Coordinates of C-alpha atoms in Angstrom, one line a residue:
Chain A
X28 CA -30.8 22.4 -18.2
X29 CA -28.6 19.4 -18.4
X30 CA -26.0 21.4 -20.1
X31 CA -26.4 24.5 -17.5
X32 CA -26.2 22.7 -13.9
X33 CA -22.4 21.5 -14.8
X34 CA -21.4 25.0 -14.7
X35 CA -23.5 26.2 -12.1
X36 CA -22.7 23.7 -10.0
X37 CA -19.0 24.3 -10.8
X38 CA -19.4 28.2 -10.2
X39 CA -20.6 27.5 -6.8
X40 CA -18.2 24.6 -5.4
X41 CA -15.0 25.5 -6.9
X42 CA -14.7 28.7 -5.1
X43 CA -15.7 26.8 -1.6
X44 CA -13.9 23.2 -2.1
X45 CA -12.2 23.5 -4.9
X46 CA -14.2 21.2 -6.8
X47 CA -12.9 19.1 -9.6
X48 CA -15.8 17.8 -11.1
X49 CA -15.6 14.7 -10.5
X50 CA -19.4 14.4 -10.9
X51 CA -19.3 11.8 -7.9
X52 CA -19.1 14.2 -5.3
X53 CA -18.4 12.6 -1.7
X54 CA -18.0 15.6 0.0
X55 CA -19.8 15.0 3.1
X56 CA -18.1 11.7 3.6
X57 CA -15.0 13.0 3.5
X58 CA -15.1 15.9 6.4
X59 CA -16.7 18.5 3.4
X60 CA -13.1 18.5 1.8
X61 CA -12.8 17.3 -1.6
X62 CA -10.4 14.3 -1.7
X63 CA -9.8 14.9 -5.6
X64 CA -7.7 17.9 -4.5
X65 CA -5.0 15.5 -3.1
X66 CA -2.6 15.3 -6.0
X67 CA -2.6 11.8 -5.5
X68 CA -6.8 11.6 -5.9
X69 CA -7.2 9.2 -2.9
X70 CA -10.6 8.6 -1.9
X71 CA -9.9 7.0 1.4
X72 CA -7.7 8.2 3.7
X73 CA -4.2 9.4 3.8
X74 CA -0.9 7.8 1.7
X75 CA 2.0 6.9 3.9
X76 CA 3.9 10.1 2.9
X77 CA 2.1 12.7 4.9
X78 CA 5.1 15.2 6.8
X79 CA 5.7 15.2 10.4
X80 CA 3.9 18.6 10.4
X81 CA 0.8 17.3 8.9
X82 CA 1.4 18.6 5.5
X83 CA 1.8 17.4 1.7
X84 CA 4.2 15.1 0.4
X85 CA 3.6 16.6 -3.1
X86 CA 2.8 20.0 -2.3
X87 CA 4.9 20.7 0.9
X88 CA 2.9 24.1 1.5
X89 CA 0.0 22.6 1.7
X90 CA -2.0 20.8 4.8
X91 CA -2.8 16.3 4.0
X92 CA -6.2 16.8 2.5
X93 CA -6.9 13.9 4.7
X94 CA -5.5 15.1 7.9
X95 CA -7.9 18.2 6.9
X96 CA -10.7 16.1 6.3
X97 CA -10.0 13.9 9.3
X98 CA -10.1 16.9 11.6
X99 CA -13.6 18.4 9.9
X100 CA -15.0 15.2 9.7
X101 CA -14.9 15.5 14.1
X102 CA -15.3 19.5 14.0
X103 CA -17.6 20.6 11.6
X104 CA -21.5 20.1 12.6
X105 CA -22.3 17.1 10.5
X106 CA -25.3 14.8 10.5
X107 CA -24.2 11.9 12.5
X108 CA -24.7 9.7 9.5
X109 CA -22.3 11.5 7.3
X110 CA -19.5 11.4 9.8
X111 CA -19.9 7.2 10.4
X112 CA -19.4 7.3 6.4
X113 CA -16.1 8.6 6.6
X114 CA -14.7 5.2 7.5
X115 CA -16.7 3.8 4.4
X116 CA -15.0 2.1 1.2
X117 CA -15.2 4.8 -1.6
X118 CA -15.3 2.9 -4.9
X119 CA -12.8 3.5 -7.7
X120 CA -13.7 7.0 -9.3
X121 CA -15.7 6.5 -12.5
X122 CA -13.6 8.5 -15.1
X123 CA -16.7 8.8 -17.4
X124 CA -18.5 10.8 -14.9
X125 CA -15.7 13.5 -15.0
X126 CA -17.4 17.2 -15.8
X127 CA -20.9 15.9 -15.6
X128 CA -23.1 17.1 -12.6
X129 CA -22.8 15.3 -9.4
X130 CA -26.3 16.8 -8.4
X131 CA -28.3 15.2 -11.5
X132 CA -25.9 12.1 -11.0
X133 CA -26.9 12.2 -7.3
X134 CA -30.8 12.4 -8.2
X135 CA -30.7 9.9 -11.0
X136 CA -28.0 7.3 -8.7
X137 CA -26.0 7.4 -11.3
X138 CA -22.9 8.6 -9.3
X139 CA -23.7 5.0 -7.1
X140 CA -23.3 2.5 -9.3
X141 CA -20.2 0.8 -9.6
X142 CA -18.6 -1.4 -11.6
X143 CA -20.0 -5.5 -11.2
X144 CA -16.8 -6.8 -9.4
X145 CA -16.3 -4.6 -6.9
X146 CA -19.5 -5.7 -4.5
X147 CA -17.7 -9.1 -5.5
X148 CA -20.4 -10.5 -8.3
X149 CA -19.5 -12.4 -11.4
X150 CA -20.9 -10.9 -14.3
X151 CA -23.4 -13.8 -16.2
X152 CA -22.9 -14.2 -20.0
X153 CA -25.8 -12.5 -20.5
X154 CA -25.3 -9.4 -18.2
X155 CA -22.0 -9.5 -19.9
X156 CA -23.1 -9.3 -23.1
X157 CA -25.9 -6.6 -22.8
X158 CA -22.8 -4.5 -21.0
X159 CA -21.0 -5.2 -24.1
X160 CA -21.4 -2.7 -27.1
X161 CA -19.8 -1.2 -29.3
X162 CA -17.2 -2.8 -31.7
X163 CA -14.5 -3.7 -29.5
X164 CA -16.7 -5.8 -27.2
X165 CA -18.2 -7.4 -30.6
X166 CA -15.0 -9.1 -31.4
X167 CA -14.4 -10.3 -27.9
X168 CA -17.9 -12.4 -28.3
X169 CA -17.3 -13.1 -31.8
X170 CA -13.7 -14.6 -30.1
X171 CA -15.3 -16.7 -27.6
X172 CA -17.6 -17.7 -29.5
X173 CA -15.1 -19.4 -31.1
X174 CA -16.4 -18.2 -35.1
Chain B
X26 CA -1.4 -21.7 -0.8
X27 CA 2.0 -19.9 -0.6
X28 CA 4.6 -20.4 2.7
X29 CA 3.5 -17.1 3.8
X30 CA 0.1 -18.0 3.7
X31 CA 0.6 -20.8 5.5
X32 CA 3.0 -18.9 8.4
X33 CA 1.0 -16.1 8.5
X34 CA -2.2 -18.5 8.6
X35 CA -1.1 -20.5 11.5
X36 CA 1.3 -17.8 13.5
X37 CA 3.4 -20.6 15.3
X38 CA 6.8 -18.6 15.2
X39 CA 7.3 -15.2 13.8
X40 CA 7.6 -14.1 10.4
X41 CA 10.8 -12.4 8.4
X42 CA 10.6 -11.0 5.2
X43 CA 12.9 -8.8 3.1
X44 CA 13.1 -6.6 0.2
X45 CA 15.2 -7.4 -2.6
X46 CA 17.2 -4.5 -3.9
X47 CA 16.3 -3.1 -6.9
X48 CA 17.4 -4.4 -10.0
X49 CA 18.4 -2.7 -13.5
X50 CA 20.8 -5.5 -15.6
X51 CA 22.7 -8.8 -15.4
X52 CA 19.9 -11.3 -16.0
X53 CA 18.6 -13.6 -13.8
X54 CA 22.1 -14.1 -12.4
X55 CA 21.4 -10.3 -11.0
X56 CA 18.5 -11.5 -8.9
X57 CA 20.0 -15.0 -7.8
X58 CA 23.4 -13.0 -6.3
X59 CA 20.6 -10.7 -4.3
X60 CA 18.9 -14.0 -3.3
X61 CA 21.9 -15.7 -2.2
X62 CA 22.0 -13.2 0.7
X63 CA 18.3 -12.8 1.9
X64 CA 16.6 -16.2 0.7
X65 CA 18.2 -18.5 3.5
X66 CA 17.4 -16.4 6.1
X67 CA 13.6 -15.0 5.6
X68 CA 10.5 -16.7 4.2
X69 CA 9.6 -14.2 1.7
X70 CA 10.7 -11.6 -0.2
X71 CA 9.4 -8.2 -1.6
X72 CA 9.7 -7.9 -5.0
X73 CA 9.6 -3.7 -5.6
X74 CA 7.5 -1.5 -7.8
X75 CA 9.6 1.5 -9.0
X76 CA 10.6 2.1 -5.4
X77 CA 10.9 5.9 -4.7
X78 CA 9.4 6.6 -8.5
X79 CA 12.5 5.3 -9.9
X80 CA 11.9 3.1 -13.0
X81 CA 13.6 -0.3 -12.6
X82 CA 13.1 -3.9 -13.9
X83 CA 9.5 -4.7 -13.3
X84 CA 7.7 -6.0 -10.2
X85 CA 6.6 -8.7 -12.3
X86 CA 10.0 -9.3 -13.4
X87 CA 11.0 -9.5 -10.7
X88 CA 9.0 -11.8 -8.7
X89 CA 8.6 -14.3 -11.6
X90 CA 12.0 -14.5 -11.4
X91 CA 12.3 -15.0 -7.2
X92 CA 9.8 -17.8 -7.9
X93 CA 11.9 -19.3 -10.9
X94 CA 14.8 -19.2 -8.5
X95 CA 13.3 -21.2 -6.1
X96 CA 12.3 -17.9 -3.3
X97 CA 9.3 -16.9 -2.2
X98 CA 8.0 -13.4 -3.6
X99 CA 5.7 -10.7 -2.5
X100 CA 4.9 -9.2 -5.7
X101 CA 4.6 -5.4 -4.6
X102 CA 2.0 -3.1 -6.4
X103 CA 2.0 0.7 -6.3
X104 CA -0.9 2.7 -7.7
X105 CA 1.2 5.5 -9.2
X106 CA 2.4 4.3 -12.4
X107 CA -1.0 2.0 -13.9
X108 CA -4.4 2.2 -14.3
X109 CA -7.0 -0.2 -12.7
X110 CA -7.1 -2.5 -16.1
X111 CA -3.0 -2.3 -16.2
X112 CA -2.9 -3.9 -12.6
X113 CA -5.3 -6.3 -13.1
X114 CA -3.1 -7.9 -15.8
X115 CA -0.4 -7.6 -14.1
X116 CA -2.1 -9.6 -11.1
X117 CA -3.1 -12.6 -13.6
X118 CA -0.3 -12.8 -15.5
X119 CA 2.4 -13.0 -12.7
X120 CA -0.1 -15.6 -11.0
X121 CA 0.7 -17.6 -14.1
X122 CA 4.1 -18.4 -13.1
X123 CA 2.7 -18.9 -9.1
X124 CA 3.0 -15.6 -7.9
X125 CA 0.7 -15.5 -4.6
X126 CA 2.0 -13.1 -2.2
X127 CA 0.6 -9.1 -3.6
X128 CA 1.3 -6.1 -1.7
X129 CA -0.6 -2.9 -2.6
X130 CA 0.6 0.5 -2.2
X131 CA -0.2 3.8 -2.7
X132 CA 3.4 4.6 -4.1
X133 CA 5.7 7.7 -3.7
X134 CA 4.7 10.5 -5.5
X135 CA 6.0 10.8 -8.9
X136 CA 8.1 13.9 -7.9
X137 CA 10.0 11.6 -5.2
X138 CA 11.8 10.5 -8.4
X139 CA 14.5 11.0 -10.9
X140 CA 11.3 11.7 -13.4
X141 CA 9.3 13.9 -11.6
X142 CA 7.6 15.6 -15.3
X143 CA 6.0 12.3 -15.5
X144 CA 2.2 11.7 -15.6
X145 CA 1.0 10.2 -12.1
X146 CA -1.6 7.6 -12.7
X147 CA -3.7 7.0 -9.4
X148 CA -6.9 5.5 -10.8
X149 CA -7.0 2.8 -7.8
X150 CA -5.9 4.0 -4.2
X151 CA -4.6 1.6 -2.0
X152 CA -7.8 0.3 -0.3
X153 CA -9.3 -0.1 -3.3
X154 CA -6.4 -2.1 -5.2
X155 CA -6.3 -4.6 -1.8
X156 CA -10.2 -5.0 -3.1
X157 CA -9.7 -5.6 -6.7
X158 CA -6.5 -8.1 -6.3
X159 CA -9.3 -10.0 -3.5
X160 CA -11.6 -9.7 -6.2
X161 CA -9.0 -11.6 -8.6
X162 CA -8.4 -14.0 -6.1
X163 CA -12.0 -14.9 -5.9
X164 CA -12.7 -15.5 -9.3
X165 CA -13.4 -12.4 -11.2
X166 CA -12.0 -8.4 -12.7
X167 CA -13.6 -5.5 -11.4
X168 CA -15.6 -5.3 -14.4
X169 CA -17.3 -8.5 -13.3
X170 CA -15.7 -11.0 -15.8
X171 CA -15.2 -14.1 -14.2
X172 CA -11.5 -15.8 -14.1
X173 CA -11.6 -19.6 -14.0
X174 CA -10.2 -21.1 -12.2
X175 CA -9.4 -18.2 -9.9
X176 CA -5.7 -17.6 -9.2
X177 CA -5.1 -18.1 -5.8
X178 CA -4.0 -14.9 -3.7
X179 CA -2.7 -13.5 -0.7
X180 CA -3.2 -9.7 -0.5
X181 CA -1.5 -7.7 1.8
X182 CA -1.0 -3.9 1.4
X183 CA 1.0 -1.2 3.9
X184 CA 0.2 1.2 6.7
X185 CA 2.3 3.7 8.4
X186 CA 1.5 4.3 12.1
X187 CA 4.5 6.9 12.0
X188 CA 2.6 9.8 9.6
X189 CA -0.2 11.6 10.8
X190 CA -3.1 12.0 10.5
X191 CA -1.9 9.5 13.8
X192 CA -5.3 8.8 15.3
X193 CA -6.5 7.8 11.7
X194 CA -4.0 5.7 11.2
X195 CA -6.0 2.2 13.3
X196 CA -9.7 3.2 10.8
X197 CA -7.1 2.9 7.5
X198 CA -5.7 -0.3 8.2
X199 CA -9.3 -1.5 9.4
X200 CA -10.7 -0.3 5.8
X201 CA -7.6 -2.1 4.4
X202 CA -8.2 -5.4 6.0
X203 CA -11.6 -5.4 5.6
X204 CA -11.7 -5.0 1.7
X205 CA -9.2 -8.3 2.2
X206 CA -5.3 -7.2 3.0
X207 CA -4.2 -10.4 5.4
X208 CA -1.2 -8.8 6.2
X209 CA -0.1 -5.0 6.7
X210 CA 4.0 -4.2 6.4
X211 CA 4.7 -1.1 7.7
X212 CA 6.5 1.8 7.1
X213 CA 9.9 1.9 7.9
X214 CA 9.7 4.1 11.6
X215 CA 11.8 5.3 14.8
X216 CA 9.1 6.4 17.5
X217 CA 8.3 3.5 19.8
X218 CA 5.4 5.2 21.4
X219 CA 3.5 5.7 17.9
X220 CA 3.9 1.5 16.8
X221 CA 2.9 0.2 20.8
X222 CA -0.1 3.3 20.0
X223 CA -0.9 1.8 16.5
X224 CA -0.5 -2.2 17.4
X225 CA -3.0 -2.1 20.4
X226 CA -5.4 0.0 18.4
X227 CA -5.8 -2.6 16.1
X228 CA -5.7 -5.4 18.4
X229 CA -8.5 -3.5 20.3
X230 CA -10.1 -3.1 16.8
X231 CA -9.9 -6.7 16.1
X232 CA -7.5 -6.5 12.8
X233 CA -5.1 -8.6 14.1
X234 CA -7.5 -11.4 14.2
X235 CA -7.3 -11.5 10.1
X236 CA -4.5 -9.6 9.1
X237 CA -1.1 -9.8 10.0
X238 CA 1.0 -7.1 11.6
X239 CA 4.6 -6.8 10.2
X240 CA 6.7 -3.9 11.6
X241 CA 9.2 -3.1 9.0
X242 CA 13.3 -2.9 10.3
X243 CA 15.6 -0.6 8.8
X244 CA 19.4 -1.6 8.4
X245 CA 21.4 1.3 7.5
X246 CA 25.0 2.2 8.1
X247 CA 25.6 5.6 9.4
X248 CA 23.7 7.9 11.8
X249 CA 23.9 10.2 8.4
X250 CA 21.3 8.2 6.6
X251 CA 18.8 8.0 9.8
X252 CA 19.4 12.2 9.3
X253 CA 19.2 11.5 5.2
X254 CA 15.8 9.6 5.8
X255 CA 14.6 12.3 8.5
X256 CA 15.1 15.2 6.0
X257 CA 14.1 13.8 2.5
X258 CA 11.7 11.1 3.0
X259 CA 8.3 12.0 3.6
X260 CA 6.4 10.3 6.4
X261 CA 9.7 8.9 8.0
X262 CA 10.2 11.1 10.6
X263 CA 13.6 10.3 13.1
X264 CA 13.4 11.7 16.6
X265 CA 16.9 14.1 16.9
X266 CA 17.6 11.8 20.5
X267 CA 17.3 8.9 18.4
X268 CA 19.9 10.1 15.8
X269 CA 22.3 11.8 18.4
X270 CA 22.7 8.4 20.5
X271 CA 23.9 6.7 17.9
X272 CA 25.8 9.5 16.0
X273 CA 27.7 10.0 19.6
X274 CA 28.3 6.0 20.2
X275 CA 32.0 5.0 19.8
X276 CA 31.2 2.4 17.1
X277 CA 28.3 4.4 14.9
X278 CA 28.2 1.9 12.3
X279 CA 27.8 -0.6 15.0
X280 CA 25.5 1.6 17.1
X281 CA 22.5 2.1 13.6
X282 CA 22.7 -2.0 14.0
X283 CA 21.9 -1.9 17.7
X284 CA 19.4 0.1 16.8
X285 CA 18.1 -2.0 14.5
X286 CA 17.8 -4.6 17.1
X287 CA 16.6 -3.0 19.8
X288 CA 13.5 -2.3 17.2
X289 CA 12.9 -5.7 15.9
X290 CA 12.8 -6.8 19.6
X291 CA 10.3 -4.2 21.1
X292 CA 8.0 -4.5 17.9
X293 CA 8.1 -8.6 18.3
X294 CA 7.2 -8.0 22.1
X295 CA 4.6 -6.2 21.0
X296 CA 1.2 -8.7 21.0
X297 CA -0.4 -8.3 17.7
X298 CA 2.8 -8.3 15.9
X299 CA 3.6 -11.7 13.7
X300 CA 6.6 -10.6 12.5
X301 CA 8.8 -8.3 11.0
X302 CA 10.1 -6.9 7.3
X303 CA 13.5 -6.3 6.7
X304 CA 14.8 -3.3 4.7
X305 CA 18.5 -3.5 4.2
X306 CA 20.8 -0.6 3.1
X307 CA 23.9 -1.8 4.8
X308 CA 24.6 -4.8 2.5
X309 CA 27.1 -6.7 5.0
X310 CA 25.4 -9.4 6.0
X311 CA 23.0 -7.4 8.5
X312 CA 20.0 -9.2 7.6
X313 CA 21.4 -12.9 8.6
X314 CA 22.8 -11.5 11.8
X315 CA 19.8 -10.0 12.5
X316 CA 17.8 -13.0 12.3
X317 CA 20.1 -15.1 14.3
X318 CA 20.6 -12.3 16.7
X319 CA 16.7 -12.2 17.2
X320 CA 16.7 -16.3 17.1
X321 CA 14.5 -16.7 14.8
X322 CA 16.2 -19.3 12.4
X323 CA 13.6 -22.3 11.9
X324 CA 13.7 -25.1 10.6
X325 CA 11.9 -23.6 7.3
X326 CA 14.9 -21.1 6.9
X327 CA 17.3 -24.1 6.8
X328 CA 15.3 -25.7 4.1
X329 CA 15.4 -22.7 2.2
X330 CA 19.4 -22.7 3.3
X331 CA 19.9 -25.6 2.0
X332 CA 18.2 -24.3 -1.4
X333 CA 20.1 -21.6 -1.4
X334 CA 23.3 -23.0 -1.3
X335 CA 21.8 -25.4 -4.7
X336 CA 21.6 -21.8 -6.0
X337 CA 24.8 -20.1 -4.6
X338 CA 26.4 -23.7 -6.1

């Protein structure tokens, strides 16, 4: 089932939003448009470059997918809740999460954790270390270990 | 705690700062000639990222080298060309040479620039960079991994109150300032109403109260380049009265400097506004008359007069 929802739950929101597959899906933060269709992949709120019309500075025929989403986010009929997160710090997209299903990652809160630093903690040595694996991360303890 | 810090900390007198042009060759002796015309006369200056999505010599570079000539640098950081761990060393290691001052950026698009087949990057956006460079300043990466001792940082990033979305413009430099920018330069812009709209929203918002406003002054020379930037640039946007009552003044070239001035005055009457940032395209000596023309030469601008005549000598 694992391997199934990605594509179902590609099949249903590409068509309507244009989903990327993120599999961090913040849709209903951001007015129900996806902010991974700006060519820039902002995640809050508009660059500086948006046209006098309202429209891309990438893709000139297109609308801001922020001044979209700013607009939806007052005229679509959204939970109250979902609209005050709109103004909400979106964390740096987690690239390893790319093609998996936002619904499972959604379920299993997954798709809400984010990396140590960015709520502002300082990693201990021994969170650090568990986080560690792999080779790579073996040499950097081996190194400051000093052996 | 760098000058800025300190001005923008204690708001006595307003603030200048200016952007160096962009450098390609000729050593440090490049960026000391630049200096010899903008240090005297502003507190701090911008040290570029790729401006426009044109590769040049490095932000870094570039603002090691302001602070090994004796200026102040605002080491400028655009999201376009790095990912999240490529920025992050590029925050320590300029702080190794006492770079303070950051300013984060989305950036121009990749296709604003002479190498528009190349790979955009965008793995932070700019809130998010003003939160990891606060996050260095505090003492650790976004991973977690602590620095120590922290580097000491002033973050600042940019807002445009010219571009719409308009009314969304007030809730993006709130997210900004609350994920730790201290200061906000704007973008370069020619509609009155939209900055007095912007400024008061975030006075009324209470952003003013931690970060600093600073409206950004364009010096060009011709009513042709107010029509150049109107055209090509996205987000600047040049009302056609604005361009036709300088194109029709006797003196034109005289007329875009006016208009300079008549800017930097109405955004520094503007409460919530602690200063101003200087772009200069006209290269004649605009940006000291400015600044004496506005009468804001302090006593810290001698000082750094009489450093940069050590360097012009």
């Amino acid at each position: 089932m694992s391997g199934l929802l990605p594509l179902i739950e590609h099949a249903v929101k590409k068509p309507i939003w244009d989903c990327r597959m993120c599999g961090q899906c913040v849709l209903h933060s951001t007015g129900m448009t996806c902010p991974m269709t700006c060519p820039k992949t902002l995640r809050n709120g508009p660059c500086g470059g948006v046209r006098e019309d309202g429209r891309c500075e990438v893709v000139p025929e297109m609308e801001c997918v922020w001044a979209k989403a700013f607009r939806r986010n007052h005229t679509l009929p959204l939970p109250k809740v979902w609209r005050e997160e709109f103004n909400h710090t979106r964390p740096p997209v987690d690239n390893t999460l790319e093609g998996t299903s936002s619904w499972i990652n959604l379920v299993t809160g997954r798709d809400r954790k984010t990396p140590t630093g960015w709520s502002g903690a300082v990693a201990d040595a021994a969170s650090e270390a568990a986080d560690h694996a792999g080779v790579g991360a073996a040499l950097v303890e081996l190194d400051e270990a000093g052996v | 705690m760098s000058h800025l810090e300190e001005l923008l900390t204690a708001r006595t007198r307003p603030v200048v700062t200016a952007e160096l042009p962009a450098v390609n060759s000729g050593g440090l002796g490049a960026v000391a000639r630049h200096l010899e015309t903008l240090a005297p006369h502003v507190d701090a200056i911008n040290a570029t990222d790729n401006p426009a999505a044109h590769a040049h010599a490095s932000n870094v570079a570039i603002a090691i080298a302001i602070t090994q000539l004796g200026a102040e640098p605002i080491m400028q950081i655009v999201c376009r060309d790095k990912n999240r761990i490529a920025i992050q060393a590029d925050l320590v290691g300029a702080a190794l040479f006492g770079v303070e001052n950051i300013c984060a950026l989305t950036g121009d698009d990749v296709t604003a620039g002479d190498e528009p087949e190349a790979r955009r990057v965008f793995d932070l956006d700019g809130p998010q960079l003003v939160r990891v460079a606060a996050g260095i300043g505090a003492g650790h990466y976004l991973s977690g991994r602590a620095i120590d001792p922290a580097p000491h940082l002033f973050v600042g990033a940019v807002e445009n109150p010219y571009a719409p979305p308009l009314e969304y413009r007030v809730d993006r430099a709130a997210k900004k300032s609350q994920n730790g920018a201290r200061f906000l330069q704007l973008q370069i812009g020619y509609h009155f109403d939209r900055l007095e709209t912007f400024v008061s929203g975030c006075v009324a918002a209470g952003i003013t109260q931690r970060t600093a406003l600073l409206p950004t002054i364009c010096l060009v020379k011709t009513p042709r380049a107010l029509s150049f930037m109107d055209e090509n640039v996205p987000g600047i946007s040049v009302p056609t009265e604005v361009i036709g009552k300088v194109a029709e003044a006797a003196d034109p070239k005289e007329a875009t400097y006016q208009l300079a001035l008549e800017q930097a005055r109405h955004a520094l009457s503007l409460p919530g506004v602690a200063g101003i940032h200087l772009a200069d395209f006209r290269h004649d000596g605009s940006v000291a008359r400015i600044v004496d023309d506005l009468g804001l030469r302090t006593q810290q601008n001698e000082e750094q007069h009489a450093h940069g005549s050590q360097l012009a000598g």
